[in-house]
Amino acid sequence: MAKVGLVALIDMDGTLCDYQGALVRDLEALRGPADPPLGGDDDSPPWLRARESVIRRQPGWWRSLPRLQLGFDVLAELQALRFEIHVLTKGPVGTPSAWTEKLEWCQQHLPGVPVTITMDKGLVYGKVLVDDWPPYVERWLAWRPRGLVVLPAQPWNVGFSHPNAIRYDGHNLAEIRAALHRLCEVE
């Protein structure tokens, strides 16, 4: 069992909730007959970025994001080992209402779990980070060379590699469990 104060930070978007799936679903609903199919690339045309912004600003959109099982699998392992769980999420600059709705989502799905909304995840202490986005993972690991990261599998983190990071695809929970146990033994 984890010692008191062994903190695990767990991300929301792409980890605990399906931000990308909800955005694609809502973009598809707005797609006109002459619009090209959604390509999922990072070089979206301005009209598509504008639609994304409109979607993200809809009241209740962030609050109603669906849960992602991969993140909840890892969360259950952390809870079983009695880690002190904190949600760590980045607040979107252009959508201040999202900050409130992210907190409301957590209150609904993870009652009693502390929530930190930040602009820089690298500044927040934890022994474990569960996050899907490689740039945030790299920033966090730069400050925590002995930390452990679990990346719930997403298309954007295929091929990401770091000695302190394990990509969780739903089939390697035993590997995650073993790494968490090792971390508890060291502490």
PDB file of C-alpha atoms in Angstrom:
ATOM      1  CA  MET A   1       0.000   0.000   0.000  1.00  0.00           C
ATOM      2  CA  ALA A   2       1.118   3.525  -0.739  1.00  0.00           C
ATOM      3  CA  LYS A   3       2.429   5.711   2.055  1.00  0.00           C
ATOM      4  CA  VAL A   4       0.520   8.801   3.073  1.00  0.00           C
ATOM      5  CA  GLY A   5       1.251  11.658   0.696  1.00  0.00           C
ATOM      6  CA  LEU A   6       2.146   9.587  -2.372  1.00  0.00           C
ATOM      7  CA  VAL A   7       0.390  11.813  -4.914  1.00  0.00           C
ATOM      8  CA  ALA A   8      -0.942  10.692  -8.287  1.00  0.00           C
ATOM      9  CA  LEU A   9      -2.028  13.346 -10.774  1.00  0.00           C
ATOM     10  CA  ILE A  10      -4.577  12.348 -13.394  1.00  0.00           C
ATOM     11  CA  ASP A  11      -5.483  14.374 -16.461  1.00  0.00           C
ATOM     12  CA  MET A  12      -9.022  14.888 -17.762  1.00  0.00           C
ATOM     13  CA  ASP A  13      -9.177  15.438 -21.548  1.00  0.00           C
ATOM     14  CA  GLY A  14      -8.049  12.317 -23.409  1.00  0.00           C
ATOM     15  CA  THR A  15      -7.477  10.481 -20.124  1.00  0.00           C
ATOM     16  CA  LEU A  16     -10.605  10.495 -17.946  1.00  0.00           C
ATOM     17  CA  CYS A  17     -12.997  12.004 -20.485  1.00  0.00           C
ATOM     18  CA  ASP A  18     -13.365  11.741 -24.244  1.00  0.00           C
ATOM     19  CA  TYR A  19     -12.719  15.310 -25.375  1.00  0.00           C
ATOM     20  CA  GLN A  20     -11.591  14.311 -28.882  1.00  0.00           C
ATOM     21  CA  GLY A  21     -14.473  11.893 -29.481  1.00  0.00           C
ATOM     22  CA  ALA A  22     -17.042  14.491 -28.408  1.00  0.00           C
ATOM     23  CA  LEU A  23     -15.431  17.185 -30.566  1.00  0.00           C
ATOM     24  CA  VAL A  24     -15.339  14.958 -33.655  1.00  0.00           C
ATOM     25  CA  ARG A  25     -18.958  13.881 -33.034  1.00  0.00           C
ATOM     26  CA  ASP A  26     -20.113  17.505 -32.818  1.00  0.00           C
ATOM     27  CA  LEU A  27     -18.024  18.622 -35.801  1.00  0.00           C
ATOM     28  CA  GLU A  28     -19.522  15.809 -37.861  1.00  0.00           C
ATOM     29  CA  ALA A  29     -23.019  16.979 -36.889  1.00  0.00           C
ATOM     30  CA  LEU A  30     -22.173  20.438 -38.292  1.00  0.00           C
ATOM     31  CA  ARG A  31     -20.532  19.183 -41.471  1.00  0.00           C
ATOM     32  CA  GLY A  32     -22.314  20.368 -44.586  1.00  0.00           C
ATOM     33  CA  PRO A  33     -22.692  18.296 -47.762  1.00  0.00           C
ATOM     34  CA  ALA A  34     -19.918  20.245 -49.509  1.00  0.00           C
ATOM     35  CA  ASP A  35     -17.509  20.112 -46.547  1.00  0.00           C
ATOM     36  CA  PRO A  36     -14.590  17.713 -46.820  1.00  0.00           C
ATOM     37  CA  PRO A  37     -14.516  14.770 -44.429  1.00  0.00           C
ATOM     38  CA  LEU A  38     -12.751  15.391 -41.141  1.00  0.00           C
ATOM     39  CA  GLY A  39      -9.115  14.462 -41.563  1.00  0.00           C
ATOM     40  CA  GLY A  40      -7.977  14.664 -37.952  1.00  0.00           C
ATOM     41  CA  ASP A  41      -4.777  16.479 -38.885  1.00  0.00           C
ATOM     42  CA  ASP A  42      -3.197  19.292 -36.899  1.00  0.00           C
ATOM     43  CA  ASP A  43      -3.354  21.758 -39.797  1.00  0.00           C
ATOM     44  CA  SER A  44      -7.087  22.398 -39.659  1.00  0.00           C
ATOM     45  CA  PRO A  45      -8.339  25.176 -41.918  1.00  0.00           C
ATOM     46  CA  PRO A  46      -9.516  28.365 -40.172  1.00  0.00           C
ATOM     47  CA  TRP A  47     -13.218  27.591 -40.754  1.00  0.00           C
ATOM     48  CA  LEU A  48     -12.828  24.244 -38.973  1.00  0.00           C
ATOM     49  CA  ARG A  49     -10.944  25.797 -36.032  1.00  0.00           C
ATOM     50  CA  ALA A  50     -13.767  28.360 -35.755  1.00  0.00           C
ATOM     51  CA  ARG A  51     -16.345  25.554 -35.567  1.00  0.00           C
ATOM     52  CA  GLU A  52     -14.285  23.824 -32.884  1.00  0.00           C
ATOM     53  CA  SER A  53     -14.262  27.039 -30.872  1.00  0.00           C
ATOM     54  CA  VAL A  54     -18.039  27.427 -31.197  1.00  0.00           C
ATOM     55  CA  ILE A  55     -18.540  23.844 -30.022  1.00  0.00           C
ATOM     56  CA  ARG A  56     -16.219  24.199 -27.014  1.00  0.00           C
ATOM     57  CA  ARG A  57     -18.006  27.393 -25.937  1.00  0.00           C
ATOM     58  CA  GLN A  58     -21.453  25.812 -25.838  1.00  0.00           C
ATOM     59  CA  PRO A  59     -22.805  25.875 -22.281  1.00  0.00           C
ATOM     60  CA  GLY A  60     -22.537  22.426 -20.745  1.00  0.00           C
ATOM     61  CA  TRP A  61     -20.223  20.980 -23.401  1.00  0.00           C
ATOM     62  CA  TRP A  62     -17.250  20.346 -21.074  1.00  0.00           C
ATOM     63  CA  ARG A  63     -19.521  19.232 -18.234  1.00  0.00           C
ATOM     64  CA  SER A  64     -21.101  16.536 -20.414  1.00  0.00           C
ATOM     65  CA  LEU A  65     -17.951  14.921 -21.848  1.00  0.00           C
ATOM     66  CA  PRO A  66     -18.213  11.104 -21.780  1.00  0.00           C
ATOM     67  CA  ARG A  67     -15.934   9.038 -19.562  1.00  0.00           C
ATOM     68  CA  LEU A  68     -12.939   7.153 -20.996  1.00  0.00           C
ATOM     69  CA  GLN A  69     -12.459   3.667 -19.604  1.00  0.00           C
ATOM     70  CA  LEU A  70      -8.654   3.599 -19.991  1.00  0.00           C
ATOM     71  CA  GLY A  71      -8.241   6.492 -17.571  1.00  0.00           C
ATOM     72  CA  PHE A  72     -10.679   4.999 -15.087  1.00  0.00           C
ATOM     73  CA  ASP A  73      -8.805   1.661 -15.235  1.00  0.00           C
ATOM     74  CA  VAL A  74      -5.602   3.386 -14.131  1.00  0.00           C
ATOM     75  CA  LEU A  75      -7.493   5.459 -11.571  1.00  0.00           C
ATOM     76  CA  ALA A  76      -8.861   2.257  -9.985  1.00  0.00           C
ATOM     77  CA  GLU A  77      -5.319   0.863  -9.680  1.00  0.00           C
ATOM     78  CA  LEU A  78      -4.116   4.069  -8.037  1.00  0.00           C
ATOM     79  CA  GLN A  79      -7.038   4.035  -5.626  1.00  0.00           C
ATOM     80  CA  ALA A  80      -6.441   0.373  -4.749  1.00  0.00           C
ATOM     81  CA  LEU A  81      -2.868   1.287  -3.774  1.00  0.00           C
ATOM     82  CA  ARG A  82      -4.175   4.241  -1.745  1.00  0.00           C
ATOM     83  CA  PHE A  83      -2.447   6.964  -3.702  1.00  0.00           C
ATOM     84  CA  GLU A  84      -3.606  10.475  -2.926  1.00  0.00           C
ATOM     85  CA  ILE A  85      -5.469  11.267  -6.173  1.00  0.00           C
ATOM     86  CA  HIS A  86      -5.599  14.756  -7.674  1.00  0.00           C
ATOM     87  CA  VAL A  87      -7.077  15.711 -11.031  1.00  0.00           C
ATOM     88  CA  LEU A  88      -4.641  17.884 -12.986  1.00  0.00           C
ATOM     89  CA  THR A  89      -6.032  19.547 -16.084  1.00  0.00           C
ATOM     90  CA  LYS A  90      -5.014  22.416 -18.325  1.00  0.00           C
ATOM     91  CA  GLY A  91      -7.459  25.293 -18.537  1.00  0.00           C
ATOM     92  CA  PRO A  92      -8.160  26.442 -22.092  1.00  0.00           C
ATOM     93  CA  VAL A  93      -7.182  30.098 -22.423  1.00  0.00           C
ATOM     94  CA  GLY A  94      -9.939  31.071 -24.861  1.00  0.00           C
ATOM     95  CA  THR A  95     -12.766  29.312 -23.017  1.00  0.00           C
ATOM     96  CA  PRO A  96     -12.917  30.468 -19.392  1.00  0.00           C
ATOM     97  CA  SER A  97     -16.294  28.757 -18.870  1.00  0.00           C
ATOM     98  CA  ALA A  98     -14.508  25.442 -19.431  1.00  0.00           C
ATOM     99  CA  TRP A  99     -12.647  25.906 -16.140  1.00  0.00           C
ATOM    100  CA  THR A 100     -15.933  25.847 -14.207  1.00  0.00           C
ATOM    101  CA  GLU A 101     -17.375  22.995 -16.245  1.00  0.00           C
ATOM    102  CA  LYS A 102     -14.230  20.878 -15.818  1.00  0.00           C
ATOM    103  CA  LEU A 103     -14.607  21.277 -12.053  1.00  0.00           C
ATOM    104  CA  GLU A 104     -18.307  20.349 -12.294  1.00  0.00           C
ATOM    105  CA  TRP A 105     -17.427  17.250 -14.366  1.00  0.00           C
ATOM    106  CA  CYS A 106     -14.999  16.156 -11.665  1.00  0.00           C
ATOM    107  CA  GLN A 107     -17.520  16.799  -8.895  1.00  0.00           C
ATOM    108  CA  GLN A 108     -20.000  14.577 -10.729  1.00  0.00           C
ATOM    109  CA  HIS A 109     -17.639  11.734 -11.710  1.00  0.00           C
ATOM    110  CA  LEU A 110     -14.989  11.940  -8.954  1.00  0.00           C
ATOM    111  CA  PRO A 111     -16.662  13.428  -5.876  1.00  0.00           C
ATOM    112  CA  GLY A 112     -14.219  14.563  -3.231  1.00  0.00           C
ATOM    113  CA  VAL A 113     -11.132  14.386  -5.463  1.00  0.00           C
ATOM    114  CA  PRO A 114      -9.143  17.654  -5.438  1.00  0.00           C
ATOM    115  CA  VAL A 115      -8.854  19.414  -8.808  1.00  0.00           C
ATOM    116  CA  THR A 116      -6.026  21.643 -10.035  1.00  0.00           C
ATOM    117  CA  ILE A 117      -6.590  23.625 -13.206  1.00  0.00           C
ATOM    118  CA  THR A 118      -3.329  25.098 -14.449  1.00  0.00           C
ATOM    119  CA  MET A 119      -1.568  26.524 -17.452  1.00  0.00           C
ATOM    120  CA  ASP A 120       1.636  24.524 -16.759  1.00  0.00           C
ATOM    121  CA  LYS A 121       1.384  20.939 -15.531  1.00  0.00           C
ATOM    122  CA  GLY A 122       5.142  20.783 -15.058  1.00  0.00           C
ATOM    123  CA  LEU A 123       4.837  22.972 -11.969  1.00  0.00           C
ATOM    124  CA  VAL A 124       2.549  20.568 -10.078  1.00  0.00           C
ATOM    125  CA  TYR A 125       4.031  17.973  -7.719  1.00  0.00           C
ATOM    126  CA  GLY A 126       3.151  14.311  -7.914  1.00  0.00           C
ATOM    127  CA  LYS A 127       4.910  10.950  -7.935  1.00  0.00           C
ATOM    128  CA  VAL A 128       2.718   9.658 -10.800  1.00  0.00           C
ATOM    129  CA  LEU A 129       1.206  11.486 -13.754  1.00  0.00           C
ATOM    130  CA  VAL A 130      -1.508   9.912 -15.886  1.00  0.00           C
ATOM    131  CA  ASP A 131      -1.750  11.992 -19.073  1.00  0.00           C
ATOM    132  CA  ASP A 132      -2.208  11.337 -22.793  1.00  0.00           C
ATOM    133  CA  TRP A 133      -0.413  14.390 -24.232  1.00  0.00           C
ATOM    134  CA  PRO A 134       3.367  13.919 -24.788  1.00  0.00           C
ATOM    135  CA  PRO A 135       4.361  17.617 -24.504  1.00  0.00           C
ATOM    136  CA  TYR A 136       2.781  17.804 -21.010  1.00  0.00           C
ATOM    137  CA  VAL A 137       4.405  14.494 -20.069  1.00  0.00           C
ATOM    138  CA  GLU A 138       7.850  15.717 -21.178  1.00  0.00           C
ATOM    139  CA  ARG A 139       7.456  18.999 -19.284  1.00  0.00           C
ATOM    140  CA  TRP A 140       6.382  17.169 -16.107  1.00  0.00           C
ATOM    141  CA  LEU A 141       9.199  14.601 -16.346  1.00  0.00           C
ATOM    142  CA  ALA A 142      11.780  17.359 -16.819  1.00  0.00           C
ATOM    143  CA  TRP A 143      11.071  18.360 -13.201  1.00  0.00           C
ATOM    144  CA  ARG A 144      10.526  14.816 -11.861  1.00  0.00           C
ATOM    145  CA  PRO A 145      13.251  12.492 -13.156  1.00  0.00           C
ATOM    146  CA  ARG A 146      12.093   9.724 -10.777  1.00  0.00           C
ATOM    147  CA  GLY A 147       8.384  10.172 -11.515  1.00  0.00           C
ATOM    148  CA  LEU A 148       6.258   7.610 -13.332  1.00  0.00           C
ATOM    149  CA  VAL A 149       3.938   8.458 -16.214  1.00  0.00           C
ATOM    150  CA  VAL A 150       1.091   6.351 -17.555  1.00  0.00           C
ATOM    151  CA  LEU A 151      -0.173   7.421 -20.987  1.00  0.00           C
ATOM    152  CA  PRO A 152      -3.658   6.166 -21.876  1.00  0.00           C
ATOM    153  CA  ALA A 153      -3.351   5.112 -25.523  1.00  0.00           C
ATOM    154  CA  GLN A 154      -4.365   7.771 -28.026  1.00  0.00           C
ATOM    155  CA  PRO A 155      -3.377   8.223 -31.681  1.00  0.00           C
ATOM    156  CA  TRP A 156      -1.249  11.260 -30.775  1.00  0.00           C
ATOM    157  CA  ASN A 157       0.962   9.343 -28.323  1.00  0.00           C
ATOM    158  CA  VAL A 158       1.777   6.335 -30.527  1.00  0.00           C
ATOM    159  CA  GLY A 159       5.535   5.994 -30.582  1.00  0.00           C
ATOM    160  CA  PHE A 160       6.153   8.199 -27.552  1.00  0.00           C
ATOM    161  CA  SER A 161       8.994   6.738 -25.546  1.00  0.00           C
ATOM    162  CA  HIS A 162      10.596   7.611 -22.236  1.00  0.00           C
ATOM    163  CA  PRO A 163      12.172   5.284 -19.648  1.00  0.00           C
ATOM    164  CA  ASN A 164       9.718   6.525 -16.987  1.00  0.00           C
ATOM    165  CA  ALA A 165       6.600   6.276 -19.150  1.00  0.00           C
ATOM    166  CA  ILE A 166       4.279   3.369 -19.932  1.00  0.00           C
ATOM    167  CA  ARG A 167       1.582   3.567 -22.586  1.00  0.00           C
ATOM    168  CA  TYR A 168      -1.611   1.835 -21.398  1.00  0.00           C
ATOM    169  CA  ASP A 169      -3.721   0.330 -24.186  1.00  0.00           C
ATOM    170  CA  GLY A 170      -6.236  -1.654 -22.128  1.00  0.00           C
ATOM    171  CA  HIS A 171      -4.280  -4.905 -22.407  1.00  0.00           C
ATOM    172  CA  ASN A 172      -1.262  -4.205 -20.201  1.00  0.00           C
ATOM    173  CA  LEU A 173      -2.839  -3.398 -16.845  1.00  0.00           C
ATOM    174  CA  ALA A 174      -0.547  -5.941 -15.132  1.00  0.00           C
ATOM    175  CA  GLU A 175       2.471  -3.919 -16.335  1.00  0.00           C
ATOM    176  CA  ILE A 176       0.942  -0.714 -14.933  1.00  0.00           C
ATOM    177  CA  ARG A 177       0.109  -2.443 -11.645  1.00  0.00           C
ATOM    178  CA  ALA A 178       3.673  -3.793 -11.314  1.00  0.00           C
ATOM    179  CA  ALA A 179       5.228  -0.359 -11.985  1.00  0.00           C
ATOM    180  CA  LEU A 180       2.963   1.259  -9.385  1.00  0.00           C
ATOM    181  CA  HIS A 181       3.845  -1.446  -6.830  1.00  0.00           C
ATOM    182  CA  ARG A 182       7.576  -0.874  -7.471  1.00  0.00           C
ATOM    183  CA  LEU A 183       7.078   2.851  -6.955  1.00  0.00           C
ATOM    184  CA  CYS A 184       5.311   2.214  -3.622  1.00  0.00           C
ATOM    185  CA  GLU A 185       8.135  -0.058  -2.444  1.00  0.00           C
ATOM    186  CA  VAL A 186      10.754   2.609  -3.140  1.00  0.00           C
ATOM    187  CA  GLU A 187       8.891   5.184  -1.081  1.00  0.00           C
TER     188      GLU A 187
END
